[in-house]
Amino acid sequence: MAVEGEEQELREAIRRLESTVASLEARLSRLEASGAVRSETPPAAATTATTTPGTVSSAPAPEQRDFEAHLGTYWLSRLGIVALIIGIAYLITYHFGDLGVLARVVAGYMLSAGLGAFGLWLARRHELFGRIVFGGGLALAYFVTYALHFLPSVRVIESEALALVLLALLVVAIVVIAHRMQSETVAGIALFLGLHTGMLSEITTFTLLSTTLLASGALFFLVRNRWVVVPLSSLVAVYSTHVVWALRDDSVAPGAPEHERLLLSLSFLVIYFLLFSVALLARPRELSQRACLAFALLNWMGMTLLGGFEVARWSGSESHLFTFFVVLALAEGGSAVVARARRAPGTLFHAYLALTALTFALAMPTEYKDSALVAAWAVTGLATGLAARGADSPVLRWVGVLILFTALGTCEVLTPERTLLLGCLFIAFVIVERAGSSLWPGLPALVGRDVVLIQAACAVGAGLSLLWLVGGLMPAGLVTLGWVVAAFGLFALGFAVRERWYRWAALALLGLALVRLLVVDLSNLPANQRILTFILLGVMLLVISYTYTRLRDRKG
């Protein structure tokens, strides 16, 4: 809609220029007729006006947008029509019940027709402003049709099926009019206000059906015209309406059994999710990366939060919640497959893969506890990291590393028996890091800044896992020695796989061990433990230094 406003401003500027040129041509004709035309540019001046060799003519600087004018013309007009339509909607809600049946219908549609006609009249001189007012008239017609069945004080139509048919016809009319006018402004104002005026009253199943119709109309523009703002705002409005509906105990199929309430709510959510997913994947190559990401993320968030809330609220069983998340994860994975088949932007494909892994990770706490939860997250993170290597997806690798760190933190904080788990996490971090190296068989080495950062993160995760593993196995008085042993293991791993990040992690761990040795152990350890710690520390430091020396001489 901002682009349309700029086009309107450009057209008005062109009209003013054409008018100015026409007046200048008329004046020139009068001067030529009177014989008063003289040459006003002497040859010397004309020569001077030309660009001399070696000089560059300066082009006029592009005109900067006047923020005050943009605020006054673009935003105030939209805020004004929103306030006007909401005020008229309240007028219909609270006072039209005093009128007769015929008067309610005539008065409501006369108001919408008058506002629409006034907008068309304004569009002759100020096209953009007039279209905003015209879109408000269409939105008012939608609310009047909605109120004739839904609002008890204004109700004229008793049949819900007839009311839905009328609403569907009106949505089709709005779509056709906006499409013929090629105006995103008309579509946006009409559908946005239609969605939000429905929320001014009590939200019931009929409200959700009507918002689904409006969302379908908005998605037509996404598929056909590739307009983004209208369907994106519809996505937010549809899920927001469902939030208000779901939070009310008496609005979800009152008196029905819990499983019927859950089925009804999930049915609407599935319809929303499928509508927006199909519209996004219909022609994804014609959308920008930001638009693709916004639709995919918001659609996933709406389905995940609302669906999870509804299943946990009405089912009363965590196994049902686990099934819900697994099904949603499979749906996101299927969307990734379709995105790849439709040759969607790589950003959308990687986003779907990442959402698949995140949804699987969210499912694990609903089924597993304590050690089993850590093991499940470790397997999920490892599988995600390996899948990322096959799909060449840096985003998915980051998600895998994040899941592994979540498992590591949970293991340290909540799990008493963690020796085996820490060992498995250490191996998982190493495998995920190695998956992006040249040592991985059959696949080329990955390069880039993201790869380096992921390798560093995996080295940190492996270092923490080994530190807590060895530290847990050592006696209470030999904690520092355990840190040194863990650092020695990281050095050995770094030299074996020729990866410097493991050696940097070992050096950091070794520095911590030295600080602890000087600050804590010198004063608190018994003599024998102090002797053992210093001797083993010295031997390990010499072995590490000797290895560095041999490698340096070999390179030399």
Coordinates of C-alpha atoms in Angstrom, one line a residue:
M1 CA 0.0 0.0 0.0
A2 CA 3.0 2.3 0.6
V3 CA 4.1 1.7 -3.0
E4 CA 0.6 2.6 -4.3
G5 CA 0.7 5.8 -2.3
E6 CA 4.0 6.8 -3.9
E7 CA 2.6 6.0 -7.3
Q8 CA -0.3 8.2 -6.7
E9 CA 2.0 11.1 -5.6
L10 CA 4.0 10.6 -8.7
R11 CA 0.9 10.7 -10.9
E12 CA -0.2 14.0 -9.3
A13 CA 3.2 15.5 -9.8
I14 CA 3.1 14.5 -13.5
R15 CA -0.4 16.1 -13.8
R16 CA 1.0 19.4 -12.4
L17 CA 4.0 19.3 -14.8
E18 CA 1.7 18.7 -17.7
S19 CA -0.5 21.6 -16.7
T20 CA 2.6 23.8 -16.4
V21 CA 3.9 22.8 -19.8
A22 CA 0.6 23.5 -21.4
S23 CA 0.4 27.0 -19.9
L24 CA 4.0 27.7 -21.1
E25 CA 3.2 26.5 -24.6
A26 CA 0.2 28.8 -24.7
R27 CA 2.2 31.8 -23.5
L28 CA 5.0 31.0 -26.1
S29 CA 2.4 30.9 -28.9
R30 CA 1.1 34.4 -27.8
L31 CA 4.6 35.7 -27.8
E32 CA 5.4 34.3 -31.2
A33 CA 2.2 35.8 -32.6
S34 CA 3.1 39.3 -31.3
G35 CA 6.7 39.0 -32.7
A36 CA 8.2 39.5 -29.2
V37 CA 10.2 36.3 -29.2
R38 CA 13.9 36.9 -29.1
S39 CA 16.9 34.7 -28.6
E40 CA 17.7 34.8 -24.8
T41 CA 20.8 32.7 -24.9
P42 CA 23.9 34.2 -26.5
P43 CA 26.3 31.8 -28.2
A44 CA 28.9 32.4 -25.5
A45 CA 26.5 31.5 -22.9
A46 CA 25.4 28.4 -24.8
T47 CA 29.0 27.4 -25.1
T48 CA 29.5 27.9 -21.4
A49 CA 26.5 25.9 -20.6
T50 CA 27.8 22.9 -22.3
T51 CA 29.9 20.5 -20.3
T52 CA 33.6 21.1 -20.9
P53 CA 35.9 18.1 -21.3
G54 CA 37.1 16.8 -18.0
T55 CA 34.2 18.1 -16.0
V56 CA 31.3 16.0 -14.8
S57 CA 27.8 17.5 -14.8
S58 CA 26.2 17.2 -11.4
A59 CA 22.8 15.4 -11.4
P60 CA 20.1 16.8 -9.2
A61 CA 19.9 15.1 -5.9
P62 CA 16.9 12.8 -5.4
E63 CA 14.1 14.4 -3.6
Q64 CA 13.8 13.1 0.0
R65 CA 10.4 12.1 1.3
D66 CA 8.7 14.6 3.5
F67 CA 8.0 12.6 6.7
E68 CA 5.4 15.1 7.9
A69 CA 3.5 14.9 4.6
H70 CA 3.8 11.1 4.5
L71 CA 2.5 10.9 8.1
G72 CA -0.4 13.2 7.3
T73 CA -1.4 11.6 4.0
Y74 CA -0.7 7.9 4.5
W75 CA -1.2 7.1 8.2
L76 CA -3.8 9.6 9.3
S77 CA -6.1 8.6 6.5
R78 CA -5.9 4.9 7.5
L79 CA -6.3 5.7 11.2
G80 CA -9.2 7.9 10.4
I81 CA -11.1 5.4 8.4
V82 CA -10.5 2.7 11.1
A83 CA -11.9 5.0 13.8
L84 CA -14.9 5.9 11.6
I85 CA -15.8 2.3 10.8
I86 CA -15.5 1.2 14.4
G87 CA -17.7 4.1 15.5
I88 CA -20.4 3.2 12.9
A89 CA -20.1 -0.5 14.0
Y90 CA -20.8 0.5 17.6
L91 CA -23.7 2.7 16.4
I92 CA -25.2 -0.4 14.6
T93 CA -24.6 -2.6 17.6
Y94 CA -26.2 -0.4 20.2
H95 CA -28.9 1.6 18.4
F96 CA -30.1 -0.3 15.2
G97 CA -32.1 -2.7 17.4
D98 CA -34.6 0.1 17.9
L99 CA -35.4 0.2 14.2
G100 CA -37.8 -2.0 12.3
V101 CA -36.5 -5.0 10.3
L102 CA -36.6 -3.3 7.0
A103 CA -35.2 -0.1 8.4
R104 CA -32.2 -2.0 9.8
V105 CA -31.3 -3.5 6.5
V106 CA -31.9 -0.3 4.5
A107 CA -30.1 2.0 7.0
G108 CA -27.0 -0.3 7.2
Y109 CA -26.5 -0.7 3.5
M110 CA -27.3 2.9 2.8
L111 CA -24.5 3.9 5.2
S112 CA -22.1 1.6 3.5
A113 CA -23.2 2.6 0.0
G114 CA -23.0 6.3 0.8
L115 CA -19.5 5.9 2.2
G116 CA -18.4 3.9 -0.8
A117 CA -19.9 6.4 -3.3
F118 CA -18.2 9.3 -1.4
G119 CA -14.9 7.5 -1.7
L120 CA -15.3 7.0 -5.5
W121 CA -16.1 10.7 -5.8
L122 CA -13.0 11.6 -3.9
A123 CA -10.9 9.3 -6.0
R124 CA -11.5 11.4 -9.0
R125 CA -9.3 14.1 -7.6
H126 CA -7.3 12.3 -4.9
E127 CA -7.2 8.7 -6.0
L128 CA -5.4 7.2 -3.0
F129 CA -7.5 9.0 -0.4
G130 CA -10.7 8.1 -2.2
R131 CA -9.8 4.5 -2.3
I132 CA -9.2 4.4 1.4
V133 CA -12.7 5.8 2.0
F134 CA -14.1 3.4 -0.6
G135 CA -12.5 0.4 1.2
G136 CA -14.1 1.6 4.4
G137 CA -17.5 1.4 2.7
L138 CA -16.9 -2.2 1.6
A139 CA -15.8 -3.1 5.2
L140 CA -19.0 -1.5 6.5
A141 CA -21.1 -3.5 4.1
Y142 CA -19.4 -6.7 5.4
F143 CA -20.1 -5.7 9.0
V144 CA -23.7 -4.9 8.3
T145 CA -24.2 -8.4 6.7
Y146 CA -22.4 -10.0 9.6
A147 CA -24.6 -8.1 12.1
L148 CA -27.8 -9.1 10.4
H149 CA -27.4 -12.6 11.7
F150 CA -24.9 -12.5 14.5
L151 CA -25.9 -9.5 16.7
P152 CA -29.1 -10.4 18.6
S153 CA -30.2 -6.8 18.8
V154 CA -29.9 -6.3 15.0
R155 CA -30.7 -9.9 13.9
V156 CA -32.8 -10.2 10.7
I157 CA -31.5 -13.4 9.2
E158 CA -32.1 -16.5 11.4
S159 CA -30.5 -19.1 9.2
E160 CA -26.7 -19.4 9.8
A161 CA -26.2 -21.1 6.5
L162 CA -27.9 -18.2 4.6
A163 CA -25.8 -15.7 6.6
L164 CA -22.6 -17.5 5.7
V165 CA -23.6 -17.6 2.0
L166 CA -24.2 -13.8 2.0
L167 CA -20.9 -13.2 3.7
A168 CA -19.1 -15.4 1.2
L169 CA -20.8 -13.5 -1.7
L170 CA -19.7 -10.2 -0.1
V171 CA -16.1 -11.4 0.3
V172 CA -16.1 -12.5 -3.3
A173 CA -17.4 -9.1 -4.3
I174 CA -14.7 -7.3 -2.3
V175 CA -12.0 -9.5 -3.9
V176 CA -13.4 -8.9 -7.4
I177 CA -13.6 -5.2 -6.9
A178 CA -10.2 -4.8 -5.4
H179 CA -8.7 -7.1 -8.1
R180 CA -10.3 -5.1 -11.0
M181 CA -9.1 -1.8 -9.5
Q182 CA -5.7 -3.4 -8.8
S183 CA -5.7 -1.6 -5.5
E184 CA -4.1 -3.2 -2.5
T185 CA -5.4 -0.2 -0.5
V186 CA -9.0 -1.1 -1.1
A187 CA -8.3 -4.8 -0.4
G188 CA -6.4 -4.1 2.7
I189 CA -8.8 -1.6 4.2
A190 CA -11.9 -3.7 3.5
L191 CA -10.5 -7.0 4.7
F192 CA -8.6 -5.6 7.7
L193 CA -11.6 -3.7 9.0
G194 CA -13.9 -6.7 8.2
L195 CA -11.7 -8.9 10.4
H196 CA -11.5 -6.5 13.2
T197 CA -15.1 -5.2 13.4
G198 CA -16.1 -8.9 13.8
M199 CA -14.1 -8.8 17.1
L200 CA -16.0 -5.9 18.5
S201 CA -18.8 -8.3 19.6
E202 CA -18.9 -11.7 21.2
I203 CA -16.7 -14.2 19.3
T204 CA -18.4 -17.5 18.5
T205 CA -18.1 -20.3 15.9
F206 CA -19.9 -18.1 13.4
T207 CA -17.2 -15.4 13.9
L208 CA -14.5 -18.0 13.1
L209 CA -16.3 -19.1 10.0
S210 CA -16.6 -15.5 8.8
T211 CA -12.9 -14.7 9.5
T212 CA -12.0 -17.9 7.6
L213 CA -13.9 -16.5 4.6
L214 CA -12.0 -13.2 4.9
A215 CA -8.7 -14.9 5.2
S216 CA -9.5 -16.9 2.0
G217 CA -10.1 -13.6 0.2
A218 CA -6.9 -12.2 1.5
L219 CA -4.9 -15.2 0.4
F220 CA -6.4 -14.8 -3.2
F221 CA -4.4 -11.6 -3.4
L222 CA -1.2 -13.4 -2.2
V223 CA -1.5 -16.1 -4.8
R224 CA -2.8 -14.0 -7.7
N225 CA -1.3 -10.5 -7.2
R226 CA 1.6 -11.4 -4.8
W227 CA 0.4 -8.7 -2.4
V228 CA 1.9 -9.4 1.0
V229 CA 0.6 -6.8 3.5
V230 CA -3.1 -7.8 3.2
P231 CA -2.7 -11.6 3.7
L232 CA -0.1 -11.1 6.4
S233 CA -2.3 -8.8 8.4
S234 CA -5.1 -11.3 7.9
L235 CA -3.0 -14.1 9.3
V236 CA -2.3 -12.1 12.4
A237 CA -6.0 -11.2 12.7
V238 CA -7.3 -14.7 12.2
Y239 CA -5.1 -16.2 14.9
S240 CA -5.8 -13.3 17.2
T241 CA -9.5 -13.9 16.9
H242 CA -9.0 -17.6 17.7
V243 CA -7.0 -16.6 20.8
V244 CA -9.9 -14.5 22.2
W245 CA -12.4 -17.3 21.3
A246 CA -10.2 -20.1 22.9
L247 CA -9.7 -18.2 26.2
R248 CA -13.4 -18.2 26.9
D249 CA -14.7 -21.4 28.4
D250 CA -18.3 -20.8 27.3
S251 CA -17.6 -20.0 23.7
V252 CA -16.1 -23.4 22.6
A253 CA -19.1 -25.6 21.9
P254 CA -20.9 -24.9 25.1
G255 CA -22.3 -28.0 26.7
A256 CA -20.4 -30.4 24.4
P257 CA -18.0 -33.1 25.6
E258 CA -14.4 -32.1 25.9
H259 CA -13.3 -34.1 22.9
E260 CA -15.8 -32.4 20.7
R261 CA -14.6 -29.0 21.9
L262 CA -11.0 -30.0 21.1
L263 CA -12.0 -31.3 17.7
L264 CA -13.8 -28.1 16.8
S265 CA -11.0 -25.8 17.9
L266 CA -8.3 -27.9 16.2
S267 CA -10.4 -28.1 13.0
F268 CA -10.4 -24.3 12.7
L269 CA -6.6 -24.2 13.4
V270 CA -5.9 -26.8 10.8
I271 CA -8.0 -24.9 8.3
Y272 CA -6.0 -21.7 9.0
F273 CA -2.7 -23.5 8.9
L274 CA -3.5 -25.3 5.6
L275 CA -4.9 -22.1 4.0
F276 CA -1.8 -20.0 4.7
S277 CA 0.7 -22.9 3.9
V278 CA -0.9 -23.7 0.6
A279 CA -1.1 -20.0 -0.4
L280 CA 2.6 -19.5 0.5
L281 CA 3.7 -22.6 -1.4
A282 CA 1.6 -22.0 -4.5
R283 CA 4.0 -19.5 -6.1
P284 CA 6.9 -19.0 -3.6
R285 CA 9.5 -17.9 -6.1
E286 CA 7.6 -14.6 -6.7
L287 CA 7.8 -13.6 -3.0
S288 CA 10.6 -11.9 -1.2
Q289 CA 12.6 -13.8 1.4
R290 CA 11.3 -11.7 4.2
A291 CA 7.7 -12.3 3.2
C292 CA 8.3 -16.1 3.0
L293 CA 9.9 -16.1 6.4
A294 CA 7.2 -14.0 8.0
F295 CA 4.4 -16.2 6.7
A296 CA 6.1 -19.5 7.6
L297 CA 7.2 -18.3 11.1
L298 CA 3.9 -16.6 12.0
N299 CA 1.8 -19.6 10.7
W300 CA 4.0 -22.0 12.7
M301 CA 3.8 -19.9 15.9
G302 CA 0.0 -19.6 15.7
M303 CA -0.5 -23.3 15.2
T304 CA 2.1 -24.3 17.8
L305 CA 0.9 -22.0 20.6
L306 CA -2.8 -22.2 20.0
G307 CA -2.8 -25.9 19.1
G308 CA -0.7 -26.9 22.1
F309 CA -2.8 -24.8 24.4
E310 CA -6.0 -26.3 23.2
V311 CA -4.7 -29.9 23.3
A312 CA -3.3 -29.4 26.8
R313 CA -6.5 -27.8 28.0
W314 CA -9.1 -30.2 26.7
S315 CA -7.4 -33.5 26.3
G316 CA -5.9 -33.8 29.8
S317 CA -3.2 -36.2 28.5
E318 CA 0.4 -35.4 27.6
S319 CA 0.5 -38.2 25.2
H320 CA -2.0 -36.4 23.0
L321 CA 0.2 -33.3 23.2
F322 CA 3.2 -35.3 22.1
T323 CA 1.1 -36.7 19.1
F324 CA 0.1 -33.1 18.2
F325 CA 3.7 -31.9 18.1
V326 CA 4.9 -34.9 16.1
V327 CA 2.1 -34.4 13.5
L328 CA 2.9 -30.7 13.3
A329 CA 6.6 -31.5 12.8
L330 CA 5.7 -33.9 10.0
A331 CA 3.6 -31.2 8.4
E332 CA 6.5 -28.7 8.5
G333 CA 8.7 -31.4 7.0
G334 CA 6.2 -32.0 4.3
S335 CA 6.1 -28.2 3.6
A336 CA 9.9 -28.3 3.3
V337 CA 9.7 -31.1 0.7
V338 CA 7.0 -29.1 -1.2
A339 CA 9.1 -25.9 -1.0
R340 CA 12.1 -27.8 -2.5
A341 CA 9.9 -29.3 -5.3
R342 CA 8.4 -25.8 -6.0
R343 CA 11.9 -24.3 -6.2
A344 CA 11.1 -21.9 -3.4
P345 CA 13.8 -19.6 -2.1
G346 CA 16.4 -21.4 -0.1
T347 CA 15.6 -19.3 2.9
L348 CA 12.0 -20.8 3.0
F349 CA 13.3 -24.3 2.6
H350 CA 15.8 -24.0 5.4
A351 CA 13.2 -22.3 7.6
Y352 CA 10.8 -25.2 7.2
L353 CA 13.6 -27.7 8.1
A354 CA 14.5 -25.7 11.2
L355 CA 10.8 -25.5 12.3
T356 CA 10.5 -29.2 11.8
A357 CA 13.5 -29.9 14.2
L358 CA 12.2 -27.3 16.7
T359 CA 8.8 -28.9 16.8
F360 CA 10.3 -32.3 17.4
A361 CA 12.3 -30.9 20.2
L362 CA 9.2 -29.3 21.7
A363 CA 7.5 -32.6 21.6
M364 CA 10.1 -34.4 23.8
P365 CA 9.2 -32.8 27.2
T366 CA 5.6 -34.0 26.8
E367 CA 6.7 -37.6 26.6
Y368 CA 10.0 -38.0 28.5
K369 CA 11.4 -36.9 31.8
D370 CA 14.8 -36.5 33.5
S371 CA 17.4 -38.8 31.9
A372 CA 15.1 -40.0 29.1
L373 CA 14.4 -36.4 28.2
V374 CA 18.1 -35.6 27.9
A375 CA 18.7 -38.7 25.8
A376 CA 15.8 -37.8 23.5
W377 CA 17.1 -34.2 23.0
A378 CA 20.6 -35.6 22.4
V379 CA 19.3 -37.9 19.7
T380 CA 17.1 -35.1 18.2
G381 CA 20.1 -32.7 18.1
L382 CA 22.4 -35.3 16.6
A383 CA 19.9 -36.3 13.9
T384 CA 19.2 -32.6 13.2
G385 CA 22.9 -31.9 12.7
L386 CA 23.4 -34.9 10.4
A387 CA 20.3 -34.0 8.4
A388 CA 21.6 -30.4 8.1
R389 CA 24.8 -31.7 6.5
G390 CA 22.8 -33.7 3.9
A391 CA 20.5 -30.8 3.2
D392 CA 23.4 -28.3 3.2
S393 CA 21.5 -26.1 5.7
P394 CA 23.5 -24.0 8.1
V395 CA 20.3 -22.9 9.9
L396 CA 19.4 -26.5 10.6
R397 CA 22.9 -27.1 12.0
W398 CA 22.5 -24.2 14.4
V399 CA 19.2 -25.7 15.5
G400 CA 20.8 -29.0 16.1
V401 CA 23.6 -27.4 18.1
L402 CA 21.0 -25.4 20.1
I403 CA 19.1 -28.6 20.9
L404 CA 22.3 -30.3 22.1
F405 CA 23.1 -27.4 24.4
T406 CA 19.6 -27.6 25.8
A407 CA 20.2 -31.3 26.5
L408 CA 23.6 -30.4 28.1
G409 CA 22.1 -27.8 30.4
T410 CA 19.2 -30.0 31.4
C411 CA 21.7 -32.9 32.1
E412 CA 23.8 -30.7 34.4
V413 CA 20.9 -29.1 36.3
L414 CA 18.2 -31.8 36.5
T415 CA 19.8 -35.2 36.0
P416 CA 21.6 -36.8 39.0
E417 CA 22.9 -39.8 37.0
R418 CA 24.6 -38.1 34.1
T419 CA 27.9 -39.9 33.4
L420 CA 26.7 -41.8 30.4
L421 CA 24.6 -39.0 29.1
L422 CA 27.6 -36.6 29.2
G423 CA 29.7 -39.0 27.3
C424 CA 27.0 -39.4 24.7
L425 CA 26.6 -35.6 24.4
F426 CA 30.4 -35.2 24.0
I427 CA 30.3 -37.7 21.1
A428 CA 27.2 -35.9 19.6
F429 CA 28.9 -32.5 19.6
V430 CA 32.0 -34.0 17.9
I431 CA 30.0 -35.8 15.2
V432 CA 27.9 -32.7 14.4
E433 CA 31.1 -30.6 14.2
R434 CA 32.9 -33.3 12.0
A435 CA 29.8 -33.4 9.7
G436 CA 30.9 -30.1 8.3
S437 CA 34.6 -30.9 7.8
S438 CA 36.5 -32.4 4.8
L439 CA 36.9 -35.6 6.8
W440 CA 33.2 -36.4 6.3
P441 CA 33.1 -39.1 3.5
G442 CA 31.3 -38.4 0.3
L443 CA 30.6 -34.7 0.8
P444 CA 32.7 -31.6 0.2
A445 CA 34.0 -29.4 3.0
L446 CA 31.8 -26.5 4.1
V447 CA 33.3 -23.0 4.1
G448 CA 32.1 -19.7 5.4
R449 CA 31.8 -17.7 8.6
D450 CA 28.8 -19.7 9.8
V451 CA 30.7 -22.9 9.5
V452 CA 33.5 -21.5 11.7
L453 CA 31.1 -20.3 14.3
I454 CA 29.3 -23.6 14.4
Q455 CA 32.6 -25.5 14.8
A456 CA 33.5 -23.1 17.7
A457 CA 30.1 -23.7 19.3
C458 CA 30.5 -27.5 19.0
A459 CA 34.0 -27.3 20.5
V460 CA 32.6 -25.4 23.5
G461 CA 29.8 -27.9 23.9
A462 CA 32.3 -30.8 23.7
G463 CA 34.6 -29.1 26.2
L464 CA 31.8 -28.6 28.7
S465 CA 30.6 -32.1 28.3
L466 CA 34.1 -33.6 28.9
L467 CA 34.7 -31.2 31.8
W468 CA 31.6 -32.2 33.6
L469 CA 32.1 -35.8 32.8
V470 CA 35.7 -36.0 34.1
G471 CA 35.0 -33.7 37.0
G472 CA 32.1 -35.9 38.1
L473 CA 34.4 -39.0 38.1
M474 CA 37.2 -37.4 40.1
P475 CA 37.3 -37.3 43.9
A476 CA 36.3 -34.1 45.7
G477 CA 39.9 -33.0 46.3
L478 CA 41.1 -33.6 42.7
V479 CA 38.6 -31.5 40.8
T480 CA 41.5 -29.4 39.3
L481 CA 43.3 -32.5 38.2
G482 CA 40.0 -33.6 36.5
W483 CA 39.9 -30.3 34.6
V484 CA 43.5 -30.8 33.5
V485 CA 42.7 -34.3 32.3
A486 CA 39.7 -33.0 30.4
A487 CA 41.9 -30.3 28.8
F488 CA 44.4 -33.0 27.9
G489 CA 41.6 -35.0 26.2
L490 CA 40.5 -32.0 24.2
F491 CA 44.1 -31.4 23.1
A492 CA 44.4 -35.0 22.0
L493 CA 41.1 -34.7 20.0
G494 CA 42.2 -31.4 18.4
F495 CA 45.5 -32.8 17.3
A496 CA 43.8 -36.1 16.1
V497 CA 41.2 -34.4 13.9
R498 CA 43.4 -31.3 13.1
E499 CA 40.8 -28.9 14.4
R500 CA 42.1 -25.9 16.3
W501 CA 38.9 -25.0 18.0
Y502 CA 39.2 -28.0 20.2
R503 CA 42.7 -26.9 21.1
W504 CA 41.5 -23.4 21.9
A505 CA 38.8 -24.9 24.2
A506 CA 41.5 -27.0 25.8
L507 CA 43.7 -23.9 26.4
A508 CA 40.8 -22.1 27.9
L509 CA 40.0 -25.0 30.2
L510 CA 43.7 -25.3 31.1
G511 CA 43.8 -21.6 32.0
L512 CA 40.8 -22.2 34.4
A513 CA 42.6 -25.1 35.9
L514 CA 45.7 -23.1 36.6
V515 CA 43.7 -20.3 38.2
R516 CA 41.9 -22.8 40.4
L517 CA 45.1 -24.4 41.3
L518 CA 46.7 -21.2 42.4
V519 CA 43.7 -19.7 44.2
V520 CA 42.0 -22.7 45.8
D521 CA 44.2 -25.8 45.8
L522 CA 47.4 -24.3 47.1
S523 CA 45.8 -23.5 50.4
N524 CA 43.1 -26.2 50.7
L525 CA 44.5 -29.4 49.3
P526 CA 46.4 -31.9 51.6
A527 CA 50.1 -32.4 50.8
N528 CA 49.7 -35.7 48.9
Q529 CA 47.0 -34.4 46.6
R530 CA 48.9 -31.2 46.1
I531 CA 52.0 -33.2 45.0
L532 CA 50.0 -35.4 42.7
T533 CA 48.2 -32.5 41.1
F534 CA 51.3 -30.5 40.4
I535 CA 53.3 -33.5 39.0
L536 CA 50.5 -34.6 36.7
L537 CA 49.9 -31.0 35.6
G538 CA 53.6 -30.6 34.8
V539 CA 53.8 -33.8 32.8
M540 CA 50.7 -33.0 30.8
L541 CA 51.8 -29.5 30.0
L542 CA 55.2 -30.8 28.8
V543 CA 53.5 -33.5 26.6
I544 CA 51.3 -30.9 25.1
S545 CA 54.2 -28.5 24.5
Y546 CA 56.3 -31.3 23.0
T547 CA 53.4 -32.0 20.6
Y548 CA 53.2 -28.4 19.5
T549 CA 57.0 -28.4 19.0
R550 CA 57.0 -31.4 16.8
L551 CA 54.2 -30.0 14.7
R552 CA 56.0 -26.7 14.3
D553 CA 59.2 -28.5 13.2
R554 CA 57.3 -30.7 10.8
K555 CA 55.7 -27.7 9.1
G556 CA 59.1 -26.0 9.0

